[in-house]
Tab-separated table of C-alpha atoms in Angstrom:
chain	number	residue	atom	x	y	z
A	565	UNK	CA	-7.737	2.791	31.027
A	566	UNK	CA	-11.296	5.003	30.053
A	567	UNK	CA	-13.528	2.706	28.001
A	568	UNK	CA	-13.505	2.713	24.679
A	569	UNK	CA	-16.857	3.438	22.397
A	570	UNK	CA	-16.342	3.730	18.877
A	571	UNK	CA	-18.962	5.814	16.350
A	572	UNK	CA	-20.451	3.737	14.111
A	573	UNK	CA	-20.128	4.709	10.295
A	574	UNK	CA	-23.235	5.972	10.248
A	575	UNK	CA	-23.070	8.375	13.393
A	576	UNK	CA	-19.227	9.427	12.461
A	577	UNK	CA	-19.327	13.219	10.808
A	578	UNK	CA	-17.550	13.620	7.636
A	579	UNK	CA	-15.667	16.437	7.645
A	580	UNK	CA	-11.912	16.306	7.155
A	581	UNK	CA	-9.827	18.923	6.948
A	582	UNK	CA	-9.622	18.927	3.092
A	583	UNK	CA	-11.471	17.820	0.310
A	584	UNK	CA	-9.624	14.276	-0.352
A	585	UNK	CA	-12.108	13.963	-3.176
A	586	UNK	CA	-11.203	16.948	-5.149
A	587	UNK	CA	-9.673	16.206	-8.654
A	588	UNK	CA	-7.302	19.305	-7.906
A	589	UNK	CA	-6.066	17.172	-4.415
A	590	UNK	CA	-6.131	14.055	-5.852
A	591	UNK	CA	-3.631	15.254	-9.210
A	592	UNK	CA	-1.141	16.520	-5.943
A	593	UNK	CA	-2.199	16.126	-2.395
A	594	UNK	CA	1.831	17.416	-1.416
A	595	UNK	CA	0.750	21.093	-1.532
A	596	UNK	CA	-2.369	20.996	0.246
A	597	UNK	CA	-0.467	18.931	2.797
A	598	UNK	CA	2.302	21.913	2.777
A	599	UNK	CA	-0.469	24.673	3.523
A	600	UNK	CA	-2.106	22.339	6.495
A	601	UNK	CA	1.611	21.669	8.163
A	602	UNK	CA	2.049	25.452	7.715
A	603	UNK	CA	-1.115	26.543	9.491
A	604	UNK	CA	-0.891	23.876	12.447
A	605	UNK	CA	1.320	20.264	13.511
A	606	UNK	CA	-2.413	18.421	14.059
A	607	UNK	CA	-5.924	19.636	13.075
A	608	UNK	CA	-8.987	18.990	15.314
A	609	UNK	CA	-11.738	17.698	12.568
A	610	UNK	CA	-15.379	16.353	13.157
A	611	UNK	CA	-13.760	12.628	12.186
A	612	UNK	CA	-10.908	13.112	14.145
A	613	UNK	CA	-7.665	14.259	14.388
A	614	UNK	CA	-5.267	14.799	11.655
A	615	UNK	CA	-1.261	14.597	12.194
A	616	UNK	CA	0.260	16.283	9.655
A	617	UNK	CA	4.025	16.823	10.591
A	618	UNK	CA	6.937	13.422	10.680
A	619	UNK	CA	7.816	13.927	14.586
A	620	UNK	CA	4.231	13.801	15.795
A	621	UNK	CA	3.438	10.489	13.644
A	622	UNK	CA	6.500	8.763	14.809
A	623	UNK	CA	5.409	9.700	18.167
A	624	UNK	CA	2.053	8.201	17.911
A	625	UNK	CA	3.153	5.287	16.024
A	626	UNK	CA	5.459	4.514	18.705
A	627	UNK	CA	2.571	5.455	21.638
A	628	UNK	CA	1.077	2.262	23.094
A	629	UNK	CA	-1.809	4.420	23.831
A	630	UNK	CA	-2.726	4.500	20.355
A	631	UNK	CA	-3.562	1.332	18.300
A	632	UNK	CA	-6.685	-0.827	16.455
A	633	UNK	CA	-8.509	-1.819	19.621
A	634	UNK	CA	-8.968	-5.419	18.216
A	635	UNK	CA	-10.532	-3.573	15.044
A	636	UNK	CA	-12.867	-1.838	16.804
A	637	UNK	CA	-12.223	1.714	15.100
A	638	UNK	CA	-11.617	0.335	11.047
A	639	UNK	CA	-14.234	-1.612	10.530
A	640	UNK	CA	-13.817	-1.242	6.760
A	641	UNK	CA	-10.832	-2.624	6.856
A	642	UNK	CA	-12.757	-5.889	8.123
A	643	UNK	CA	-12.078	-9.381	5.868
A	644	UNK	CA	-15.527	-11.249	5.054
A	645	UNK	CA	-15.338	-14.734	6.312
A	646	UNK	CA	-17.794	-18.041	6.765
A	647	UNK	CA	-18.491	-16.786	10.170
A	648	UNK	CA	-18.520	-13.158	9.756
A	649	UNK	CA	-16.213	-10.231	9.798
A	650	UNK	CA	-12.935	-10.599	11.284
A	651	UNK	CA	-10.026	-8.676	11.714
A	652	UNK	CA	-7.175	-8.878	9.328
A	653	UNK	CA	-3.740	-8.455	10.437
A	654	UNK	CA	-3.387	-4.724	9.541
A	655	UNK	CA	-6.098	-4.531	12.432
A	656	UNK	CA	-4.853	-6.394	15.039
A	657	UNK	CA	-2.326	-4.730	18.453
A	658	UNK	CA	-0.190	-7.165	20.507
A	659	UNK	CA	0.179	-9.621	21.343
A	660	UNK	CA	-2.246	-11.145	18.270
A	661	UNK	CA	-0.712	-9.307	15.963
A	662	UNK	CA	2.903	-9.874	16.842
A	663	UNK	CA	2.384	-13.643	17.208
A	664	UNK	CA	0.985	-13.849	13.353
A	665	UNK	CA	3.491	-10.958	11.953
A	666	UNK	CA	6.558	-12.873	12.887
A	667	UNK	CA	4.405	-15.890	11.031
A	668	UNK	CA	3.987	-13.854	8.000
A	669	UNK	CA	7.559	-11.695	8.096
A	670	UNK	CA	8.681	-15.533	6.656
A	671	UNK	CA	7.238	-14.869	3.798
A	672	UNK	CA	8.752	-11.275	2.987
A	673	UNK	CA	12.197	-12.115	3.988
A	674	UNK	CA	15.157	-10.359	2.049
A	675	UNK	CA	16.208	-13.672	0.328
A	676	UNK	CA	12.809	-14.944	-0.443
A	677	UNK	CA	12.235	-11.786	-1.820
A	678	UNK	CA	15.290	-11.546	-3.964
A	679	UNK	CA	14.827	-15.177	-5.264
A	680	UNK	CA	11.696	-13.880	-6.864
A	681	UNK	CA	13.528	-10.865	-8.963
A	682	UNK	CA	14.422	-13.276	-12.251
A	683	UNK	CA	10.827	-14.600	-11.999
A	684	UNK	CA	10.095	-10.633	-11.707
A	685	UNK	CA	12.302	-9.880	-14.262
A	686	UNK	CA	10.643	-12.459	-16.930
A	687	UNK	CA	7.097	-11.339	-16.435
A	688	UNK	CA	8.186	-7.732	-16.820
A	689	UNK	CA	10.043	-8.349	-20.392
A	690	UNK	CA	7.155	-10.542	-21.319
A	691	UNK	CA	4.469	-7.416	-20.778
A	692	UNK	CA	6.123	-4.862	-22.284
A	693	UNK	CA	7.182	-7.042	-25.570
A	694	UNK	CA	2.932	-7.820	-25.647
A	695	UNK	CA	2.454	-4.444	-25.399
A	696	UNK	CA	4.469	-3.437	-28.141
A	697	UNK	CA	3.466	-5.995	-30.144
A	698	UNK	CA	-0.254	-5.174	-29.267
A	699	UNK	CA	0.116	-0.992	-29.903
A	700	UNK	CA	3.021	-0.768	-32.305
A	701	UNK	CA	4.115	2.926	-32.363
A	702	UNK	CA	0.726	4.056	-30.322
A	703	UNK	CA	-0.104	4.758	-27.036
A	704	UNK	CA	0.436	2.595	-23.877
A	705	UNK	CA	-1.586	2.398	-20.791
A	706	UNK	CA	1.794	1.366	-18.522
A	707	UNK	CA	-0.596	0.731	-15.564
A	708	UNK	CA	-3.236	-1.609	-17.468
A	709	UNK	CA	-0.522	-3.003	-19.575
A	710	UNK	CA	2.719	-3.494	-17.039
A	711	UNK	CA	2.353	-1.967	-13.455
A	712	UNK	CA	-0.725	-3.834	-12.450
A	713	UNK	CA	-0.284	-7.091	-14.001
A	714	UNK	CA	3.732	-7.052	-12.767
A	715	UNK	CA	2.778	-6.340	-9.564
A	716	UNK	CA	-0.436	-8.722	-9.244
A	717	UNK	CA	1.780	-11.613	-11.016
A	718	UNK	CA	4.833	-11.336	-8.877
A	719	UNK	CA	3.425	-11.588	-5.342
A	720	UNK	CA	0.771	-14.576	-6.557
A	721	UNK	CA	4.295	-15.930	-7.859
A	722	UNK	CA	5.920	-15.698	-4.511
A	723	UNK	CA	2.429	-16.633	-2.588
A	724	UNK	CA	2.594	-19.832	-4.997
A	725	UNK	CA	-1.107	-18.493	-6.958
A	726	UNK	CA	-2.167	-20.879	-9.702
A	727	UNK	CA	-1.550	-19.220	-13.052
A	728	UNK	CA	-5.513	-20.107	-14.016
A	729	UNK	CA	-5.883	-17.146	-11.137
A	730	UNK	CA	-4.111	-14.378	-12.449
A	731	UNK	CA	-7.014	-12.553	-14.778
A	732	UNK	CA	-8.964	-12.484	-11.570
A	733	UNK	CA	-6.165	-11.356	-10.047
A	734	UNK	CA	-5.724	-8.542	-11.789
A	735	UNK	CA	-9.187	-6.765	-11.981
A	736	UNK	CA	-8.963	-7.498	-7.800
A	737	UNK	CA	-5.945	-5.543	-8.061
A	738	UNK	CA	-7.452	-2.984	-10.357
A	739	UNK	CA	-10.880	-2.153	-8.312
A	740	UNK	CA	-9.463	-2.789	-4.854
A	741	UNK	CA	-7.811	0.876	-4.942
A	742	UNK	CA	-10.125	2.292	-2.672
A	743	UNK	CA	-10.771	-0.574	-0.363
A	744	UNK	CA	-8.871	0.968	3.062
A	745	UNK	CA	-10.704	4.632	2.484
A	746	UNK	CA	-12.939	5.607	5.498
A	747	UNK	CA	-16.267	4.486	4.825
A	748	UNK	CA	-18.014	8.125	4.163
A	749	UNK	CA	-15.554	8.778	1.483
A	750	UNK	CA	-17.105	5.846	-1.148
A	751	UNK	CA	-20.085	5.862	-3.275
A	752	UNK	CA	-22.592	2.650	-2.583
A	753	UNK	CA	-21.302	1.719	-5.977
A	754	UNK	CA	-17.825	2.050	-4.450
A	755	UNK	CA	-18.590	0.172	-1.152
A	756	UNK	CA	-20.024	-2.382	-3.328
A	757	UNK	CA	-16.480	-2.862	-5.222
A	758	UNK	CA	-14.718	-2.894	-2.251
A	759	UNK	CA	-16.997	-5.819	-0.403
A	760	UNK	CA	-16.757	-7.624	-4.267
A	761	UNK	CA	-13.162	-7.684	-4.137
A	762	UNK	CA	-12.733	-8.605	-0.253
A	763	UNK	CA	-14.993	-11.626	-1.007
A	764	UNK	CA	-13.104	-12.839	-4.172
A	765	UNK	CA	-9.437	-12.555	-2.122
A	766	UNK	CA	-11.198	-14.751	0.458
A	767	UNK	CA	-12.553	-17.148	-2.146
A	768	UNK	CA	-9.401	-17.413	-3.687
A	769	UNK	CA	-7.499	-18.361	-0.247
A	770	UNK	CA	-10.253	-20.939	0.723
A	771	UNK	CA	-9.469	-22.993	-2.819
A	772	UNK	CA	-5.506	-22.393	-1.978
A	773	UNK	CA	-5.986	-23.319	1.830
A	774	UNK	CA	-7.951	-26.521	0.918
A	775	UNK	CA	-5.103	-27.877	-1.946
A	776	UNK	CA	-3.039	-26.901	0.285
A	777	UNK	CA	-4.300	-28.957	2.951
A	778	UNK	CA	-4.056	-31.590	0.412
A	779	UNK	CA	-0.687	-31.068	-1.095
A	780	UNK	CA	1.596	-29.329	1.109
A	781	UNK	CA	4.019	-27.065	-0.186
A	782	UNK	CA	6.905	-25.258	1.013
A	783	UNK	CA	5.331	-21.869	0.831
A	784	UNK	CA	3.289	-19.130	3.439
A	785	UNK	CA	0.075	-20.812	3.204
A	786	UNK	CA	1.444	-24.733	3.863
A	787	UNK	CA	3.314	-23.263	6.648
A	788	UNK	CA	-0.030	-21.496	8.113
A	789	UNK	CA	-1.818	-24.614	7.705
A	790	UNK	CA	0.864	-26.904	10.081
A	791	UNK	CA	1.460	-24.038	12.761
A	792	UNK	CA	-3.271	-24.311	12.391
A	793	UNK	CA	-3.373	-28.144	12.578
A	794	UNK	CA	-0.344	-27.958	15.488
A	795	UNK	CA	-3.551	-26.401	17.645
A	796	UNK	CA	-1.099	-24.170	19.731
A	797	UNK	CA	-0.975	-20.799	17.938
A	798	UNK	CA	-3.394	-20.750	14.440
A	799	UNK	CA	-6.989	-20.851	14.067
A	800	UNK	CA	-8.672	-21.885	11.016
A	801	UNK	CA	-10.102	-18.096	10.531
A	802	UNK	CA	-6.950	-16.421	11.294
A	803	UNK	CA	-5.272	-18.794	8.435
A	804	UNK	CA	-7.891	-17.597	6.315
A	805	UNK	CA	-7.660	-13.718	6.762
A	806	UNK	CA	-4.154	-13.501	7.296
A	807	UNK	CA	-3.006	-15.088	3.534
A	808	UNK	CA	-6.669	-12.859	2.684
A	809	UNK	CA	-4.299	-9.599	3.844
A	810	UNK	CA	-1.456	-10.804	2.360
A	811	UNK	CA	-3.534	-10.796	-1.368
A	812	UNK	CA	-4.891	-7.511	-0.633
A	813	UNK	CA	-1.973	-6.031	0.372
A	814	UNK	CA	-0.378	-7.641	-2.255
A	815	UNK	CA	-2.004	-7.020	-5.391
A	816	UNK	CA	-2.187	-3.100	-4.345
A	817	UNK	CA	1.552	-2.056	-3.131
A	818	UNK	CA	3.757	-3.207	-5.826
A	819	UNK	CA	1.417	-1.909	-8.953
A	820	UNK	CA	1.048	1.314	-6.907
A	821	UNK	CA	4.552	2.006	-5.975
A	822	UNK	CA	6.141	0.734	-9.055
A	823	UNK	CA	3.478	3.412	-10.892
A	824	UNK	CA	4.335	6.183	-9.195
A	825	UNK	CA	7.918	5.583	-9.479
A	826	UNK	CA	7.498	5.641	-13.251
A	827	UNK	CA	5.685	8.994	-13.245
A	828	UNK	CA	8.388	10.455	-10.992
A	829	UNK	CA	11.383	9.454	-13.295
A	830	UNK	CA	9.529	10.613	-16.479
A	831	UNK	CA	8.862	13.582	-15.026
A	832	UNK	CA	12.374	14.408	-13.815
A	833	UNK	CA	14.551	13.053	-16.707
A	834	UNK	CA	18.033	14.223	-14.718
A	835	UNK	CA	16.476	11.816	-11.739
A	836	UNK	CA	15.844	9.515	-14.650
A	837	UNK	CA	19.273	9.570	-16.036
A	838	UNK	CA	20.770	9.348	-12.291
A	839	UNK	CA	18.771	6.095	-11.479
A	840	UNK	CA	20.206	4.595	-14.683
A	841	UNK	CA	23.905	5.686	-14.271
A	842	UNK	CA	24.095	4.061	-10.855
A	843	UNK	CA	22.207	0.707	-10.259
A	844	UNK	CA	24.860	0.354	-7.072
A	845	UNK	CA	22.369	2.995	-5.369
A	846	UNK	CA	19.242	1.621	-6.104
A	847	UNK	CA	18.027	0.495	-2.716
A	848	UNK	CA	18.770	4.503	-2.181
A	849	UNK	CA	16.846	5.669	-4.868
A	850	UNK	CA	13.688	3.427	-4.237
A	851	UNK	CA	13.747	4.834	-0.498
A	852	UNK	CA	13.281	8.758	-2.491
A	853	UNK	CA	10.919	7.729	-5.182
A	854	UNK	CA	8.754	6.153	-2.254
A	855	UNK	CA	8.977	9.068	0.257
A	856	UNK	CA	8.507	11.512	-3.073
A	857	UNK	CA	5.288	10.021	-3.807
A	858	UNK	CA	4.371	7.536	-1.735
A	859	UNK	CA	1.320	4.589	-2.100
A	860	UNK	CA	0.209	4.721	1.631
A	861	UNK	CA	-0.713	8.505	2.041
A	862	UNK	CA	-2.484	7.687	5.682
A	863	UNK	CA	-3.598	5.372	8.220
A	864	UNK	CA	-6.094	5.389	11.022
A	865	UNK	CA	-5.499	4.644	14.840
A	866	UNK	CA	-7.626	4.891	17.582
A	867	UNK	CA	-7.135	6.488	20.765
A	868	UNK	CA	-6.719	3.296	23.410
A	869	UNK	CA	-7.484	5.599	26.120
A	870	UNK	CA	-7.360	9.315	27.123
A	871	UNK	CA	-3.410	11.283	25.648
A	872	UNK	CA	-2.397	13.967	23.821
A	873	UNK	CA	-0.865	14.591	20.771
A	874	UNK	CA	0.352	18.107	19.704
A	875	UNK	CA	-1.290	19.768	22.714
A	876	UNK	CA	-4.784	18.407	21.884
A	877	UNK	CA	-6.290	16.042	24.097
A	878	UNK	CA	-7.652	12.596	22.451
A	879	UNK	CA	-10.352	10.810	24.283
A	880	UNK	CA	-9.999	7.215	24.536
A	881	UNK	CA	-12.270	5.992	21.278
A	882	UNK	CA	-11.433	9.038	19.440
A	883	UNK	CA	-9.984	8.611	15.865
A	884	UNK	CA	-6.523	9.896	14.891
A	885	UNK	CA	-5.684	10.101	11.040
A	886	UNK	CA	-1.684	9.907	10.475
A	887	UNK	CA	-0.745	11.832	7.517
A	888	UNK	CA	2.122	9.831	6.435
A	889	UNK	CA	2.363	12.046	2.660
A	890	UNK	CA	2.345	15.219	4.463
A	891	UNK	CA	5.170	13.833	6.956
A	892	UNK	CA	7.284	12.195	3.944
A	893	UNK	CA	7.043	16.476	2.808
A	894	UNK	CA	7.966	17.988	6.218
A	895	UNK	CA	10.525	20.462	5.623
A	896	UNK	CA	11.462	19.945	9.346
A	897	UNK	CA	13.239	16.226	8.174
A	898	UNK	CA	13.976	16.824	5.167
A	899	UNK	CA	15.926	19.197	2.683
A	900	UNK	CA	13.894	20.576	-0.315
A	901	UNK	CA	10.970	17.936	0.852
A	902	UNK	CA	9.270	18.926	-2.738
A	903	UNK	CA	12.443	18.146	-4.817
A	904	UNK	CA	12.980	14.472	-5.997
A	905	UNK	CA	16.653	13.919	-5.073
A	906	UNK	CA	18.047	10.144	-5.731
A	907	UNK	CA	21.196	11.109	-3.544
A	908	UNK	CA	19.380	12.148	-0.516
A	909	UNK	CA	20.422	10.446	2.380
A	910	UNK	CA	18.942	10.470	6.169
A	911	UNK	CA	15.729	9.907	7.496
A	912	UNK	CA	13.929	6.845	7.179
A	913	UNK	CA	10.497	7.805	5.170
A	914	UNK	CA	7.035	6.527	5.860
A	915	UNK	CA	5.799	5.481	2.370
A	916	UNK	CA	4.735	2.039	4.008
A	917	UNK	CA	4.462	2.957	7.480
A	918	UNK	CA	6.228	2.389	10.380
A	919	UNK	CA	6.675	0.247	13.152
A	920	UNK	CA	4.554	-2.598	13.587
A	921	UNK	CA	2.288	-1.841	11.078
A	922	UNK	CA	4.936	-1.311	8.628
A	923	UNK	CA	3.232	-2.473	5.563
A	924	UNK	CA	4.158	-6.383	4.874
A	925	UNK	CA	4.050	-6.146	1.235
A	926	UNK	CA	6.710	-3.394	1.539
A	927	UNK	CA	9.506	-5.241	0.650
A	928	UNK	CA	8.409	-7.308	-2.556
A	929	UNK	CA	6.588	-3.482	-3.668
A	930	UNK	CA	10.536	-2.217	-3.706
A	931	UNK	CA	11.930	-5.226	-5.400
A	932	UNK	CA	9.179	-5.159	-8.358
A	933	UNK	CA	9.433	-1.686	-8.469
A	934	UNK	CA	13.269	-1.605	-9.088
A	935	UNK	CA	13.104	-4.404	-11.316
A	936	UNK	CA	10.136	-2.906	-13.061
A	937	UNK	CA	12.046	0.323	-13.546
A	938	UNK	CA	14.870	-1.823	-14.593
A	939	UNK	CA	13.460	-3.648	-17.613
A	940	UNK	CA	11.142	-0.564	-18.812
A	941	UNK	CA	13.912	2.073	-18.970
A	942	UNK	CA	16.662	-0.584	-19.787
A	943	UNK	CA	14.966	-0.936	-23.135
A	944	UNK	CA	12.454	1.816	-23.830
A	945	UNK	CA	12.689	5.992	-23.203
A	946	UNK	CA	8.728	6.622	-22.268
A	947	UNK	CA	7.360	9.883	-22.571
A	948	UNK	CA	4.459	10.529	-20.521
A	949	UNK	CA	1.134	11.358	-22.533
A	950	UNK	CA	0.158	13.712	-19.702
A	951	UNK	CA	2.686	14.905	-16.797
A	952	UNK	CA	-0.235	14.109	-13.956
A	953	UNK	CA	-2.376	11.085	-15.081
A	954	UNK	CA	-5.543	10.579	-13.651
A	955	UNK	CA	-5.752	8.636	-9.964
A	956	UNK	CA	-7.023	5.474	-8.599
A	957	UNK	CA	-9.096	8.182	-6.483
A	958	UNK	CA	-8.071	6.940	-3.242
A	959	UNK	CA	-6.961	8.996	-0.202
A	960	UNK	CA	-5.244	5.922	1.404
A	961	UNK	CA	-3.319	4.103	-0.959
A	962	UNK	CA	-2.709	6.465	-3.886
A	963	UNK	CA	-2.016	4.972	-7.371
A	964	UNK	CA	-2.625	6.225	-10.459
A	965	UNK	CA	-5.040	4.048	-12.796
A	966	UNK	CA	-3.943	5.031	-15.841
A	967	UNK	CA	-0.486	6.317	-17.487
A	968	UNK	CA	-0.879	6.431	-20.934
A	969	UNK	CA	2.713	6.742	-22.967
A	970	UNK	CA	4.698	6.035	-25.925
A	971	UNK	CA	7.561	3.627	-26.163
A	972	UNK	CA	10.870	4.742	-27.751
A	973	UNK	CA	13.503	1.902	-28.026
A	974	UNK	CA	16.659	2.382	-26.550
A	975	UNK	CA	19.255	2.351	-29.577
């Protein structure tokens, strides 16, 4: 295996082969990604390559050649900690990362998930009848007012949060959009929110880890703490950045996804009508609305040691970018890729990844989103304010942070 020798920030060039900042891209990245798949499979850029079509990021996902090297490649993805950066578990290969993911997957199983959807369910009626009660007949920010907060409150819910957290919560949730975008892509000011709302999640865990330690529970952070104290597979930092990830991760997937979803429906009202006429399909239909428009648009690996990928040759440290929005759109998988279509059937997507770094908040971002969509459309007919409302500005996890409508009651 070559060495591997990462760039630091600093010394990495910035060019990509778009401009991921322009408002233009950011409104609707698809067709940009459309004209890129069109011209060439993978693009050679100064930061690395970009992988635009489905087969060639399955292939690399599935490449053992390609991975994190122990964080060495995404160090903005880095948690803050009492004894310095360390690598959360989106950053980790095997066998670290397998030993905590199965630790973690206990968390996110399909029944502890689905015993959270009344709890779900409750918090979403209770934020829409504030917000009618707060606008009346006027506008509605659905993101300030019901995405975020839904999304922020069920996963501390599930996590086992105090309820004294949850403002806190939120504004993580709200400024934390940007916080996996390469370095070179934020303002200092930007940077600065990320590193603010890294160190709150970790402050937040150390409280929970030490009542924890003091009352156990029956939840993911009591059961970190015994497999810690046990002394055979835990240490005290990786307790601490792993339930870190798992707020991070949390507090961004489910407000993201279940926003986007929103947008799509309003904006296709026979999709709309479709969802609600057949609840019996909806793991089907969240599957479309996420590869439509998905949350996680990309993700970084780094080359492990010399390959190839699309006839270009990767030298070990080199960066690859995985263009999972562009491969959710590749007309080579899928029919129409630019159509929303609640029947498709077929391929799996990649709006959270794949593989072992399939995205661990993936399954609780569904279930909030469907029940989200649920209670919103079960009792109100939104119409959107604007048919592309402004983004979160992030070219990693896209969101959209605001999505201002009215509320028309059902009946």
């Amino acid at each position: 295996m070559s060495e591997i020798s990462v760039l630091s920030e600093s010394e990495k060039p910035k060019v990509l082969p778009y401009d991921p900042l322009n408002p233009e891209f950011l409104a609707n990245p698809y067709g940009n990604y459309a004209r890129l798949r069109e011209e060439a499979a993978v693009h050679r850029t100064d930061a690395g390559l970009a992988v635009m079509t489905y087969g060639l990021v399955n292939k690399v996902l599935r490449d053992n050649r390609f991975g994190h090297g122990d964080g060495l490649g995404a160090q903005d993805a880095k948690i803050p900690t009492p004894e310095g950066p360390r690598d959360s578990l989106m950053l980790m290969d095997p066998p670290d990362h397998t030993r905590l993911r199965a630790l973690v997957n206990r968390a996110f199983t399909h029944r502890v998930v689905q015993r959270l959807r009344p709890a779900v369910e409750r918090i979403a009626v209770e934020l829409l009848t504030t917000a009618v009660e707060k606008h009346g007949d006027g506008p509605v920010d659905l993101s300030a007012e019901f995405c975020r907060p839904l999304g922020v409150r069920s996963v501390n819910h599930l996590v086992g949060v105090p309820e004294e957290y949850t403002e806190r919560c939120v504004n993580f949730g709200r400024d934390g959009g940007r916080g996996l975008d390469p370095g070179f892509t934020l303002t200092p000011e930007e940077e600065q929110q990320r590193v603010n709302v890294r160190h709150g999640a970790v402050e937040i865990t150390l409280e929970m880890i030490a009542d924890r330690r003091a009352n156990p529970r029956e939840d993911i952070v009591s059961d970190l703490i015994r497999v810690e104290e046990a002394g055979d597979r835990l240490t005290e930092n990786e307790v601490l950045t792993t339930v870190a990830n798992l707020f991070l991760a949390g507090w961004a997937a489910p407000q993201a996804t279940l926003g986007l979803s929103v947008v799509a429906l309003l904006n296709h009202p026979d999709q709309q009508a479709y969802y609600l006429a057949h609840p019996e399909h909806a793991d089907r239909s969240m599957d479309e609305l996420v590869r439509y428009d998905s949350t996680v648009q990309l993700a970084e690996r780094l080359a492990l040691e010399d390959a190839e990928v699309g006839g270009f040759e990767v030298k070990a440290g080199e960066e690859v970018y995985l263009m999972f929005g562009s491969a959710n759109r590749d007309p080579e998988v899928y029919e129409n890729p630019d159509k929303l279509d609640l029947t498709r059937v077929g391929q799996r997507n990649m709006g959270f990844g794949h593989g072992i770094h399939y995205c661990v908040a993936a399954p609780v971002a569904k279930m909030v989103s469907e029940v989200g969509l649920n209670v919103l459309l079960g009792r109100f007919r939104p119409e959107l304010l604007t048919p592309t409302p402004p983004t979160n500005g992030a070219i990693t996890q896209r969101s959209y942070s605001e999505i201002p409508v009215t509320l028309h009651p059902v009946g």
